[in-house]
Amino acid sequence: MKSSPHRPSIELLFKRGLGSAEIARRLQISSSTVRNVVAAIKKRGDASEVKKSGRPRSVNTRNTRAIIKKRIIRNDGLSLNRMASQLGIARSTVQSIVKNDLKLKSYKLRRGQYLSDKSKAMRLEKCRKLLQHFQVRRVSDVIWTDEKIFTIEPLPNRQNQRQLLSKDDSMSPKRRLAHNRLFPKSVMHFAGGPFILQQDWAPSHGSRSTLAVLEAHFPGFLDKNLWPASSPDLNPMDFSVWGMLEGKIAGKVFATVDDLKAALEVAWASIDDGYLRRTVNSVKKRLRACVKARGSNFEILL
């Protein structure tokens, strides 16, 4: 931090008997600056700047910061390890420059479906139609449906599931293996209805389709002429409910498909009705965001 250029003036006025508030008023500077200089005068007898300890910067220099900034501008997905190796400096130095000097923060890539220009145009058109549709029909009356496969084995999370071992044990049989079978036993969970309160089961590789379940159980639904394809970010089941259900059974291993079904039924029954209503009512907000994004991925606008 740079020292105040008003130090000599503050010292002169202070020695003439002026108070800190009066000095700040005359010099038109902050009173905190005056108080700090006055405290230094009282402690050391003068307002001269104390020589700072420590060695001057030799790596985190203006030139190094400029090089790193230019590289990030060209490619904001650069690896800090690789950049440090290429520049011949420590990764901690690169990290410090990026965080403290450039004021940048590392974010995970957002997940979303791929949309071609044709898909975006189609989504834009149908989102506008749906907004008009919901002017005369309540969004809570829509039959929201979807189906999802659940397996008896949990999916491994290699980023967050860790194991504490010594260096010697890290290459021994004690180190667990995160694995999943190629075709684990599974069940297809179908759900739908007003406020998404009904559920059903279908074999995960059987012939029973979503359309067949709809025709058997529900009197009507938004068809393909109104509902945009490639739009899981508009269906409450996809953008919220399935994730909620997965979270409730996450990390559990089930011996049989019946055990998995029982756990899903318990998890389903525990979902709060208020949460479902809020989720369904957010569809119109998402439709407006989709229109604003011209049919493109829009969740950053929410």
PDB file of C-alpha atoms in Angstrom:
ATOM      1  CA  MET A   1       0.000   0.000   0.000  1.00  0.00           C
ATOM      2  CA  LYS A   2       1.377   3.412  -0.944  1.00  0.00           C
ATOM      3  CA  SER A   3       2.106   5.912   1.849  1.00  0.00           C
ATOM      4  CA  SER A   4       0.148   9.166   1.937  1.00  0.00           C
ATOM      5  CA  PRO A   5       1.806  12.107   0.070  1.00  0.00           C
ATOM      6  CA  HIS A   6       0.308  14.388   2.755  1.00  0.00           C
ATOM      7  CA  ARG A   7       2.564  13.089   5.535  1.00  0.00           C
ATOM      8  CA  PRO A   8       4.780  16.236   5.713  1.00  0.00           C
ATOM      9  CA  SER A   9       1.733  18.559   5.743  1.00  0.00           C
ATOM     10  CA  ILE A  10      -0.018  16.486   8.401  1.00  0.00           C
ATOM     11  CA  GLU A  11       3.133  16.500  10.565  1.00  0.00           C
ATOM     12  CA  LEU A  12       3.531  20.285  10.210  1.00  0.00           C
ATOM     13  CA  LEU A  13      -0.093  21.048  11.130  1.00  0.00           C
ATOM     14  CA  PHE A  14      -0.058  18.574  14.013  1.00  0.00           C
ATOM     15  CA  LYS A  15       3.046  20.179  15.515  1.00  0.00           C
ATOM     16  CA  ARG A  16       1.252  23.531  15.285  1.00  0.00           C
ATOM     17  CA  GLY A  17      -1.367  22.148  17.635  1.00  0.00           C
ATOM     18  CA  LEU A  18      -4.208  21.350  15.215  1.00  0.00           C
ATOM     19  CA  GLY A  19      -6.454  18.372  15.885  1.00  0.00           C
ATOM     20  CA  SER A  20      -6.950  15.460  13.510  1.00  0.00           C
ATOM     21  CA  ALA A  21     -10.424  16.581  12.404  1.00  0.00           C
ATOM     22  CA  GLU A  22      -9.223  20.094  11.566  1.00  0.00           C
ATOM     23  CA  ILE A  23      -6.190  18.751   9.656  1.00  0.00           C
ATOM     24  CA  ALA A  24      -8.438  16.446   7.620  1.00  0.00           C
ATOM     25  CA  ARG A  25     -10.784  19.369   6.846  1.00  0.00           C
ATOM     26  CA  ARG A  26      -7.979  21.677   5.734  1.00  0.00           C
ATOM     27  CA  LEU A  27      -6.215  19.102   3.575  1.00  0.00           C
ATOM     28  CA  GLN A  28      -9.520  17.582   2.362  1.00  0.00           C
ATOM     29  CA  ILE A  29      -8.414  14.032   3.072  1.00  0.00           C
ATOM     30  CA  SER A  30      -9.923  11.229   5.131  1.00  0.00           C
ATOM     31  CA  SER A  31      -9.698  11.518   8.906  1.00  0.00           C
ATOM     32  CA  SER A  32      -8.451   7.913   9.132  1.00  0.00           C
ATOM     33  CA  THR A  33      -5.352   8.840   7.093  1.00  0.00           C
ATOM     34  CA  VAL A  34      -4.656  11.741   9.466  1.00  0.00           C
ATOM     35  CA  ARG A  35      -5.127   9.559  12.549  1.00  0.00           C
ATOM     36  CA  ASN A  36      -2.696   6.932  11.212  1.00  0.00           C
ATOM     37  CA  VAL A  37       0.002   9.546  10.511  1.00  0.00           C
ATOM     38  CA  VAL A  38      -0.546  11.236  13.885  1.00  0.00           C
ATOM     39  CA  ALA A  39      -0.229   7.840  15.616  1.00  0.00           C
ATOM     40  CA  ALA A  40       3.105   7.309  13.827  1.00  0.00           C
ATOM     41  CA  ILE A  41       4.320  10.753  14.921  1.00  0.00           C
ATOM     42  CA  LYS A  42       3.425  10.060  18.546  1.00  0.00           C
ATOM     43  CA  LYS A  43       5.181   6.678  18.409  1.00  0.00           C
ATOM     44  CA  ARG A  44       8.357   7.554  16.495  1.00  0.00           C
ATOM     45  CA  GLY A  45       8.553  11.337  16.776  1.00  0.00           C
ATOM     46  CA  ASP A  46       8.129  12.021  13.052  1.00  0.00           C
ATOM     47  CA  ALA A  47       5.978  10.998  10.062  1.00  0.00           C
ATOM     48  CA  SER A  48       8.724   9.489   7.940  1.00  0.00           C
ATOM     49  CA  GLU A  49       7.868   6.205   6.245  1.00  0.00           C
ATOM     50  CA  VAL A  50       9.311   3.122   7.902  1.00  0.00           C
ATOM     51  CA  LYS A  51      11.450   0.960   5.679  1.00  0.00           C
ATOM     52  CA  LYS A  52       9.548  -2.216   4.943  1.00  0.00           C
ATOM     53  CA  SER A  53      10.991  -5.616   5.779  1.00  0.00           C
ATOM     54  CA  GLY A  54      11.231  -8.510   3.374  1.00  0.00           C
ATOM     55  CA  ARG A  55      12.763  -8.923  -0.041  1.00  0.00           C
ATOM     56  CA  PRO A  56      11.302  -7.222  -3.115  1.00  0.00           C
ATOM     57  CA  ARG A  57       9.173  -9.225  -5.522  1.00  0.00           C
ATOM     58  CA  SER A  58      11.274 -11.231  -7.936  1.00  0.00           C
ATOM     59  CA  VAL A  59       8.676 -13.599  -9.481  1.00  0.00           C
ATOM     60  CA  ASN A  60       5.284 -11.930  -9.066  1.00  0.00           C
ATOM     61  CA  THR A  61       6.270  -8.964 -11.196  1.00  0.00           C
ATOM     62  CA  ARG A  62       4.330  -6.706 -13.524  1.00  0.00           C
ATOM     63  CA  ASN A  63       5.764  -8.556 -16.538  1.00  0.00           C
ATOM     64  CA  THR A  64       4.772 -11.976 -15.155  1.00  0.00           C
ATOM     65  CA  ARG A  65       1.271 -10.769 -14.364  1.00  0.00           C
ATOM     66  CA  ALA A  66       0.907  -9.334 -17.872  1.00  0.00           C
ATOM     67  CA  ILE A  67       2.010 -12.630 -19.474  1.00  0.00           C
ATOM     68  CA  ILE A  68      -0.452 -14.659 -17.391  1.00  0.00           C
ATOM     69  CA  LYS A  69      -3.271 -12.215 -18.112  1.00  0.00           C
ATOM     70  CA  LYS A  70      -2.671 -12.385 -21.886  1.00  0.00           C
ATOM     71  CA  ARG A  71      -2.638 -16.187 -21.833  1.00  0.00           C
ATOM     72  CA  ILE A  72      -5.911 -16.325 -19.906  1.00  0.00           C
ATOM     73  CA  ILE A  73      -7.515 -13.856 -22.335  1.00  0.00           C
ATOM     74  CA  ARG A  74      -6.537 -16.138 -25.226  1.00  0.00           C
ATOM     75  CA  ASN A  75      -7.723 -19.292 -23.426  1.00  0.00           C
ATOM     76  CA  ASP A  76      -9.624 -19.044 -20.138  1.00  0.00           C
ATOM     77  CA  GLY A  77      -9.546 -22.832 -19.712  1.00  0.00           C
ATOM     78  CA  LEU A  78      -5.778 -23.046 -19.213  1.00  0.00           C
ATOM     79  CA  SER A  79      -4.359 -25.394 -16.597  1.00  0.00           C
ATOM     80  CA  LEU A  80      -2.550 -23.485 -13.831  1.00  0.00           C
ATOM     81  CA  ASN A  81      -0.110 -26.392 -13.453  1.00  0.00           C
ATOM     82  CA  ARG A  82       0.803 -26.272 -17.131  1.00  0.00           C
ATOM     83  CA  MET A  83       1.136 -22.482 -17.099  1.00  0.00           C
ATOM     84  CA  ALA A  84       3.426 -22.629 -14.062  1.00  0.00           C
ATOM     85  CA  SER A  85       5.554 -25.304 -15.747  1.00  0.00           C
ATOM     86  CA  GLN A  86       5.832 -23.278 -18.958  1.00  0.00           C
ATOM     87  CA  LEU A  87       6.806 -20.093 -17.098  1.00  0.00           C
ATOM     88  CA  GLY A  88       9.189 -21.909 -14.765  1.00  0.00           C
ATOM     89  CA  ILE A  89       7.535 -20.641 -11.572  1.00  0.00           C
ATOM     90  CA  ALA A  90       5.644 -22.270  -8.717  1.00  0.00           C
ATOM     91  CA  ARG A  91       1.979 -23.128  -9.133  1.00  0.00           C
ATOM     92  CA  SER A  92       1.224 -21.276  -5.889  1.00  0.00           C
ATOM     93  CA  THR A  93       2.627 -18.099  -7.470  1.00  0.00           C
ATOM     94  CA  VAL A  94       0.417 -18.485 -10.538  1.00  0.00           C
ATOM     95  CA  GLN A  95      -2.561 -19.199  -8.294  1.00  0.00           C
ATOM     96  CA  SER A  96      -1.825 -16.106  -6.193  1.00  0.00           C
ATOM     97  CA  ILE A  97      -1.582 -13.886  -9.288  1.00  0.00           C
ATOM     98  CA  VAL A  98      -4.811 -15.251 -10.737  1.00  0.00           C
ATOM     99  CA  LYS A  99      -6.736 -14.924  -7.474  1.00  0.00           C
ATOM    100  CA  ASN A 100      -5.293 -11.821  -5.806  1.00  0.00           C
ATOM    101  CA  ASP A 101      -3.967  -9.688  -8.676  1.00  0.00           C
ATOM    102  CA  LEU A 102      -6.260 -10.576 -11.569  1.00  0.00           C
ATOM    103  CA  LYS A 103      -9.288 -11.160  -9.289  1.00  0.00           C
ATOM    104  CA  LEU A 104     -10.305 -14.326 -11.131  1.00  0.00           C
ATOM    105  CA  LYS A 105     -11.986 -17.432  -9.701  1.00  0.00           C
ATOM    106  CA  SER A 106     -12.138 -20.962 -11.075  1.00  0.00           C
ATOM    107  CA  TYR A 107     -15.633 -22.210 -11.950  1.00  0.00           C
ATOM    108  CA  LYS A 108     -16.817 -25.619 -13.087  1.00  0.00           C
ATOM    109  CA  LEU A 109     -18.205 -25.770 -16.606  1.00  0.00           C
ATOM    110  CA  ARG A 110     -21.974 -25.493 -16.715  1.00  0.00           C
ATOM    111  CA  ARG A 111     -23.808 -28.601 -17.874  1.00  0.00           C
ATOM    112  CA  GLY A 112     -26.456 -28.395 -20.546  1.00  0.00           C
ATOM    113  CA  GLN A 113     -27.789 -30.103 -23.639  1.00  0.00           C
ATOM    114  CA  TYR A 114     -26.271 -29.405 -27.059  1.00  0.00           C
ATOM    115  CA  LEU A 115     -28.535 -27.257 -29.219  1.00  0.00           C
ATOM    116  CA  SER A 116     -28.127 -26.718 -32.950  1.00  0.00           C
ATOM    117  CA  ASP A 117     -29.304 -23.499 -34.604  1.00  0.00           C
ATOM    118  CA  LYS A 118     -32.370 -25.374 -35.842  1.00  0.00           C
ATOM    119  CA  SER A 119     -33.148 -26.622 -32.321  1.00  0.00           C
ATOM    120  CA  LYS A 120     -32.768 -23.112 -30.883  1.00  0.00           C
ATOM    121  CA  ALA A 121     -35.174 -21.655 -33.448  1.00  0.00           C
ATOM    122  CA  MET A 122     -37.696 -24.426 -32.726  1.00  0.00           C
ATOM    123  CA  ARG A 123     -37.404 -23.920 -28.959  1.00  0.00           C
ATOM    124  CA  LEU A 124     -37.872 -20.179 -29.308  1.00  0.00           C
ATOM    125  CA  GLU A 125     -41.020 -20.626 -31.388  1.00  0.00           C
ATOM    126  CA  LYS A 126     -42.582 -23.206 -29.070  1.00  0.00           C
ATOM    127  CA  CYS A 127     -41.646 -21.384 -25.871  1.00  0.00           C
ATOM    128  CA  ARG A 128     -43.558 -18.383 -27.180  1.00  0.00           C
ATOM    129  CA  LYS A 129     -46.519 -20.642 -27.950  1.00  0.00           C
ATOM    130  CA  LEU A 130     -46.377 -22.153 -24.465  1.00  0.00           C
ATOM    131  CA  LEU A 131     -46.350 -18.722 -22.821  1.00  0.00           C
ATOM    132  CA  GLN A 132     -49.490 -17.865 -24.789  1.00  0.00           C
ATOM    133  CA  HIS A 133     -50.943 -21.261 -23.863  1.00  0.00           C
ATOM    134  CA  PHE A 134     -50.398 -20.589 -20.154  1.00  0.00           C
ATOM    135  CA  GLN A 135     -52.273 -17.308 -20.338  1.00  0.00           C
ATOM    136  CA  VAL A 136     -55.499 -19.319 -20.543  1.00  0.00           C
ATOM    137  CA  ARG A 137     -54.395 -22.494 -18.747  1.00  0.00           C
ATOM    138  CA  ARG A 138     -52.781 -22.859 -15.341  1.00  0.00           C
ATOM    139  CA  VAL A 139     -49.279 -24.326 -15.413  1.00  0.00           C
ATOM    140  CA  SER A 140     -50.254 -26.412 -12.370  1.00  0.00           C
ATOM    141  CA  ASP A 141     -52.882 -28.237 -14.468  1.00  0.00           C
ATOM    142  CA  VAL A 142     -50.314 -29.598 -16.922  1.00  0.00           C
ATOM    143  CA  ILE A 143     -49.473 -33.299 -16.784  1.00  0.00           C
ATOM    144  CA  TRP A 144     -45.692 -33.286 -16.299  1.00  0.00           C
ATOM    145  CA  THR A 145     -44.202 -36.695 -17.093  1.00  0.00           C
ATOM    146  CA  ASP A 146     -40.851 -38.364 -17.536  1.00  0.00           C
ATOM    147  CA  GLU A 147     -39.105 -41.664 -16.996  1.00  0.00           C
ATOM    148  CA  LYS A 148     -35.682 -42.419 -15.566  1.00  0.00           C
ATOM    149  CA  ILE A 149     -33.602 -45.537 -15.051  1.00  0.00           C
ATOM    150  CA  PHE A 150     -32.338 -46.228 -11.513  1.00  0.00           C
ATOM    151  CA  THR A 151     -29.794 -48.993 -10.871  1.00  0.00           C
ATOM    152  CA  ILE A 152     -29.175 -51.055  -7.750  1.00  0.00           C
ATOM    153  CA  GLU A 153     -25.546 -49.830  -7.709  1.00  0.00           C
ATOM    154  CA  PRO A 154     -24.709 -46.184  -6.977  1.00  0.00           C
ATOM    155  CA  LEU A 155     -22.720 -44.299  -9.584  1.00  0.00           C
ATOM    156  CA  PRO A 156     -19.164 -43.653  -8.341  1.00  0.00           C
ATOM    157  CA  ASN A 157     -18.176 -40.037  -7.686  1.00  0.00           C
ATOM    158  CA  ARG A 158     -14.408 -40.045  -8.167  1.00  0.00           C
ATOM    159  CA  GLN A 159     -14.080 -36.354  -7.329  1.00  0.00           C
ATOM    160  CA  ASN A 160     -15.716 -36.340  -3.902  1.00  0.00           C
ATOM    161  CA  GLN A 161     -15.408 -39.955  -2.724  1.00  0.00           C
ATOM    162  CA  ARG A 162     -11.926 -40.216  -1.227  1.00  0.00           C
ATOM    163  CA  GLN A 163      -9.936 -42.679   0.892  1.00  0.00           C
ATOM    164  CA  LEU A 164      -7.317 -41.727   3.495  1.00  0.00           C
ATOM    165  CA  LEU A 165      -4.215 -43.921   3.144  1.00  0.00           C
ATOM    166  CA  SER A 166      -0.507 -43.745   3.798  1.00  0.00           C
ATOM    167  CA  LYS A 167       1.834 -43.349   0.829  1.00  0.00           C
ATOM    168  CA  ASP A 168       2.790 -47.039   1.029  1.00  0.00           C
ATOM    169  CA  ASP A 169      -0.840 -48.188   1.106  1.00  0.00           C
ATOM    170  CA  SER A 170      -1.813 -45.988  -1.840  1.00  0.00           C
ATOM    171  CA  MET A 171      -0.500 -48.636  -4.251  1.00  0.00           C
ATOM    172  CA  SER A 172      -1.658 -51.649  -2.236  1.00  0.00           C
ATOM    173  CA  PRO A 173      -4.844 -53.759  -2.343  1.00  0.00           C
ATOM    174  CA  LYS A 174      -6.182 -51.555   0.472  1.00  0.00           C
ATOM    175  CA  ARG A 175      -6.972 -48.890  -2.113  1.00  0.00           C
ATOM    176  CA  ARG A 176     -10.606 -49.385  -3.098  1.00  0.00           C
ATOM    177  CA  LEU A 177     -11.744 -49.487  -6.689  1.00  0.00           C
ATOM    178  CA  ALA A 178     -14.662 -47.368  -7.885  1.00  0.00           C
ATOM    179  CA  HIS A 179     -16.496 -49.519 -10.377  1.00  0.00           C
ATOM    180  CA  ASN A 180     -19.893 -50.256 -11.798  1.00  0.00           C
ATOM    181  CA  ARG A 181     -21.112 -53.211 -13.805  1.00  0.00           C
ATOM    182  CA  LEU A 182     -21.769 -52.896 -17.501  1.00  0.00           C
ATOM    183  CA  PHE A 183     -25.440 -53.838 -17.175  1.00  0.00           C
ATOM    184  CA  PRO A 184     -26.489 -53.584 -13.488  1.00  0.00           C
ATOM    185  CA  LYS A 185     -30.003 -54.571 -12.524  1.00  0.00           C
ATOM    186  CA  SER A 186     -32.269 -51.576 -12.873  1.00  0.00           C
ATOM    187  CA  VAL A 187     -35.813 -50.281 -12.943  1.00  0.00           C
ATOM    188  CA  MET A 188     -37.383 -47.541 -15.001  1.00  0.00           C
ATOM    189  CA  HIS A 189     -39.259 -45.127 -12.794  1.00  0.00           C
ATOM    190  CA  PHE A 190     -42.145 -43.361 -14.531  1.00  0.00           C
ATOM    191  CA  ALA A 191     -43.809 -40.388 -12.877  1.00  0.00           C
ATOM    192  CA  GLY A 192     -46.346 -37.816 -13.942  1.00  0.00           C
ATOM    193  CA  GLY A 193     -49.565 -35.969 -13.270  1.00  0.00           C
ATOM    194  CA  PRO A 194     -50.743 -32.691 -11.831  1.00  0.00           C
ATOM    195  CA  PHE A 195     -48.050 -31.562  -9.381  1.00  0.00           C
ATOM    196  CA  ILE A 196     -46.155 -34.761 -10.280  1.00  0.00           C
ATOM    197  CA  LEU A 197     -47.782 -36.798  -7.532  1.00  0.00           C
ATOM    198  CA  GLN A 198     -48.271 -40.107  -9.371  1.00  0.00           C
ATOM    199  CA  GLN A 199     -45.667 -42.740 -10.087  1.00  0.00           C
ATOM    200  CA  ASP A 200     -45.474 -46.072 -11.878  1.00  0.00           C
ATOM    201  CA  TRP A 201     -42.889 -48.665 -12.827  1.00  0.00           C
ATOM    202  CA  ALA A 202     -41.793 -49.952 -16.205  1.00  0.00           C
ATOM    203  CA  PRO A 203     -39.042 -52.481 -17.020  1.00  0.00           C
ATOM    204  CA  SER A 204     -35.919 -50.606 -18.021  1.00  0.00           C
ATOM    205  CA  HIS A 205     -35.544 -52.560 -21.285  1.00  0.00           C
ATOM    206  CA  GLY A 206     -39.168 -53.503 -21.889  1.00  0.00           C
ATOM    207  CA  SER A 207     -41.684 -52.455 -24.502  1.00  0.00           C
ATOM    208  CA  ARG A 208     -43.804 -50.213 -22.303  1.00  0.00           C
ATOM    209  CA  SER A 209     -43.348 -46.611 -23.459  1.00  0.00           C
ATOM    210  CA  THR A 210     -44.085 -43.266 -21.830  1.00  0.00           C
ATOM    211  CA  LEU A 211     -46.856 -42.670 -24.373  1.00  0.00           C
ATOM    212  CA  ALA A 212     -48.519 -45.966 -23.471  1.00  0.00           C
ATOM    213  CA  VAL A 213     -48.465 -45.098 -19.759  1.00  0.00           C
ATOM    214  CA  LEU A 214     -49.881 -41.662 -20.518  1.00  0.00           C
ATOM    215  CA  GLU A 215     -52.719 -43.098 -22.573  1.00  0.00           C
ATOM    216  CA  ALA A 216     -53.485 -45.635 -19.846  1.00  0.00           C
ATOM    217  CA  HIS A 217     -53.448 -43.258 -16.863  1.00  0.00           C
ATOM    218  CA  PHE A 218     -53.882 -39.637 -17.955  1.00  0.00           C
ATOM    219  CA  PRO A 219     -56.555 -37.878 -20.009  1.00  0.00           C
ATOM    220  CA  GLY A 220     -54.304 -35.406 -21.824  1.00  0.00           C
ATOM    221  CA  PHE A 221     -50.842 -33.892 -22.119  1.00  0.00           C
ATOM    222  CA  LEU A 222     -48.790 -31.350 -24.101  1.00  0.00           C
ATOM    223  CA  ASP A 223     -48.027 -33.052 -27.410  1.00  0.00           C
ATOM    224  CA  LYS A 224     -45.100 -32.599 -29.796  1.00  0.00           C
ATOM    225  CA  ASN A 225     -46.852 -29.764 -31.629  1.00  0.00           C
ATOM    226  CA  LEU A 226     -46.581 -27.605 -28.537  1.00  0.00           C
ATOM    227  CA  TRP A 227     -43.736 -29.048 -26.481  1.00  0.00           C
ATOM    228  CA  PRO A 228     -40.164 -28.296 -27.744  1.00  0.00           C
ATOM    229  CA  ALA A 229     -37.841 -31.243 -28.227  1.00  0.00           C
ATOM    230  CA  SER A 230     -34.387 -31.293 -26.574  1.00  0.00           C
ATOM    231  CA  SER A 231     -35.746 -29.348 -23.603  1.00  0.00           C
ATOM    232  CA  PRO A 232     -35.076 -31.139 -20.303  1.00  0.00           C
ATOM    233  CA  ASP A 233     -34.386 -27.690 -18.827  1.00  0.00           C
ATOM    234  CA  LEU A 234     -38.121 -26.919 -19.204  1.00  0.00           C
ATOM    235  CA  ASN A 235     -39.539 -30.119 -17.694  1.00  0.00           C
ATOM    236  CA  PRO A 236     -39.755 -30.019 -13.856  1.00  0.00           C
ATOM    237  CA  MET A 237     -39.030 -33.744 -13.738  1.00  0.00           C
ATOM    238  CA  ASP A 238     -35.694 -33.261 -15.502  1.00  0.00           C
ATOM    239  CA  PHE A 239     -34.434 -29.979 -14.093  1.00  0.00           C
ATOM    240  CA  SER A 240     -35.362 -30.662 -10.473  1.00  0.00           C
ATOM    241  CA  VAL A 241     -37.397 -33.692  -9.337  1.00  0.00           C
ATOM    242  CA  TRP A 242     -35.140 -36.508 -10.545  1.00  0.00           C
ATOM    243  CA  GLY A 243     -32.132 -34.819  -8.946  1.00  0.00           C
ATOM    244  CA  MET A 244     -34.022 -34.519  -5.671  1.00  0.00           C
ATOM    245  CA  LEU A 245     -34.945 -38.213  -5.801  1.00  0.00           C
ATOM    246  CA  GLU A 246     -31.398 -39.283  -6.660  1.00  0.00           C
ATOM    247  CA  GLY A 247     -30.062 -37.269  -3.728  1.00  0.00           C
ATOM    248  CA  LYS A 248     -32.324 -39.127  -1.309  1.00  0.00           C
ATOM    249  CA  ILE A 249     -30.956 -42.558  -2.282  1.00  0.00           C
ATOM    250  CA  ALA A 250     -27.406 -41.471  -3.176  1.00  0.00           C
ATOM    251  CA  GLY A 251     -24.555 -43.710  -2.079  1.00  0.00           C
ATOM    252  CA  LYS A 252     -26.748 -46.710  -1.252  1.00  0.00           C
ATOM    253  CA  VAL A 253     -26.298 -50.198  -2.645  1.00  0.00           C
ATOM    254  CA  PHE A 254     -29.419 -52.349  -3.027  1.00  0.00           C
ATOM    255  CA  ALA A 255     -29.378 -56.132  -3.039  1.00  0.00           C
ATOM    256  CA  THR A 256     -32.404 -56.499  -5.323  1.00  0.00           C
ATOM    257  CA  VAL A 257     -34.589 -54.443  -7.646  1.00  0.00           C
ATOM    258  CA  ASP A 258     -37.414 -54.756  -5.110  1.00  0.00           C
ATOM    259  CA  ASP A 259     -35.217 -53.116  -2.466  1.00  0.00           C
ATOM    260  CA  LEU A 260     -34.478 -50.287  -4.937  1.00  0.00           C
ATOM    261  CA  LYS A 261     -38.198 -49.849  -5.648  1.00  0.00           C
ATOM    262  CA  ALA A 262     -39.001 -49.750  -1.934  1.00  0.00           C
ATOM    263  CA  ALA A 263     -36.336 -47.094  -1.329  1.00  0.00           C
ATOM    264  CA  LEU A 264     -37.598 -45.016  -4.249  1.00  0.00           C
ATOM    265  CA  GLU A 265     -41.162 -45.223  -2.962  1.00  0.00           C
ATOM    266  CA  VAL A 266     -40.083 -44.031   0.485  1.00  0.00           C
ATOM    267  CA  ALA A 267     -38.009 -41.237  -1.049  1.00  0.00           C
ATOM    268  CA  TRP A 268     -40.889 -40.246  -3.345  1.00  0.00           C
ATOM    269  CA  ALA A 269     -43.362 -40.097  -0.452  1.00  0.00           C
ATOM    270  CA  SER A 270     -41.016 -37.820   1.504  1.00  0.00           C
ATOM    271  CA  ILE A 271     -40.898 -35.128  -1.214  1.00  0.00           C
ATOM    272  CA  ASP A 272     -42.655 -32.003   0.041  1.00  0.00           C
ATOM    273  CA  ASP A 273     -45.778 -30.866  -1.838  1.00  0.00           C
ATOM    274  CA  GLY A 274     -44.724 -27.248  -1.449  1.00  0.00           C
ATOM    275  CA  TYR A 275     -41.428 -27.980  -3.191  1.00  0.00           C
ATOM    276  CA  LEU A 276     -43.314 -29.622  -6.087  1.00  0.00           C
ATOM    277  CA  ARG A 277     -45.635 -26.634  -6.465  1.00  0.00           C
ATOM    278  CA  ARG A 278     -42.730 -24.172  -6.459  1.00  0.00           C
ATOM    279  CA  THR A 279     -40.907 -26.308  -9.012  1.00  0.00           C
ATOM    280  CA  VAL A 280     -43.906 -26.492 -11.343  1.00  0.00           C
ATOM    281  CA  ASN A 281     -44.638 -22.776 -10.981  1.00  0.00           C
ATOM    282  CA  SER A 282     -41.054 -21.961 -12.045  1.00  0.00           C
ATOM    283  CA  VAL A 283     -41.752 -23.296 -15.569  1.00  0.00           C
ATOM    284  CA  LYS A 284     -43.151 -19.983 -16.810  1.00  0.00           C
ATOM    285  CA  LYS A 285     -40.048 -18.170 -15.564  1.00  0.00           C
ATOM    286  CA  ARG A 286     -37.918 -20.679 -17.473  1.00  0.00           C
ATOM    287  CA  LEU A 287     -39.981 -20.216 -20.619  1.00  0.00           C
ATOM    288  CA  ARG A 288     -39.428 -16.459 -20.457  1.00  0.00           C
ATOM    289  CA  ALA A 289     -35.701 -16.999 -19.918  1.00  0.00           C
ATOM    290  CA  CYS A 290     -35.592 -19.350 -22.925  1.00  0.00           C
ATOM    291  CA  VAL A 291     -37.243 -16.675 -25.075  1.00  0.00           C
ATOM    292  CA  LYS A 292     -34.757 -14.084 -23.797  1.00  0.00           C
ATOM    293  CA  ALA A 293     -31.876 -16.432 -24.707  1.00  0.00           C
ATOM    294  CA  ARG A 294     -33.374 -16.912 -28.196  1.00  0.00           C
ATOM    295  CA  GLY A 295     -33.873 -20.626 -27.599  1.00  0.00           C
ATOM    296  CA  SER A 296     -30.348 -21.240 -26.354  1.00  0.00           C
ATOM    297  CA  ASN A 297     -29.255 -22.554 -22.922  1.00  0.00           C
ATOM    298  CA  PHE A 298     -30.726 -20.101 -20.447  1.00  0.00           C
ATOM    299  CA  GLU A 299     -30.117 -21.275 -16.882  1.00  0.00           C
ATOM    300  CA  ILE A 300     -27.442 -18.601 -16.361  1.00  0.00           C
ATOM    301  CA  LEU A 301     -30.286 -16.044 -16.711  1.00  0.00           C
ATOM    302  CA  LEU A 302     -32.325 -17.493 -13.839  1.00  0.00           C
TER     303      LEU A 302
END
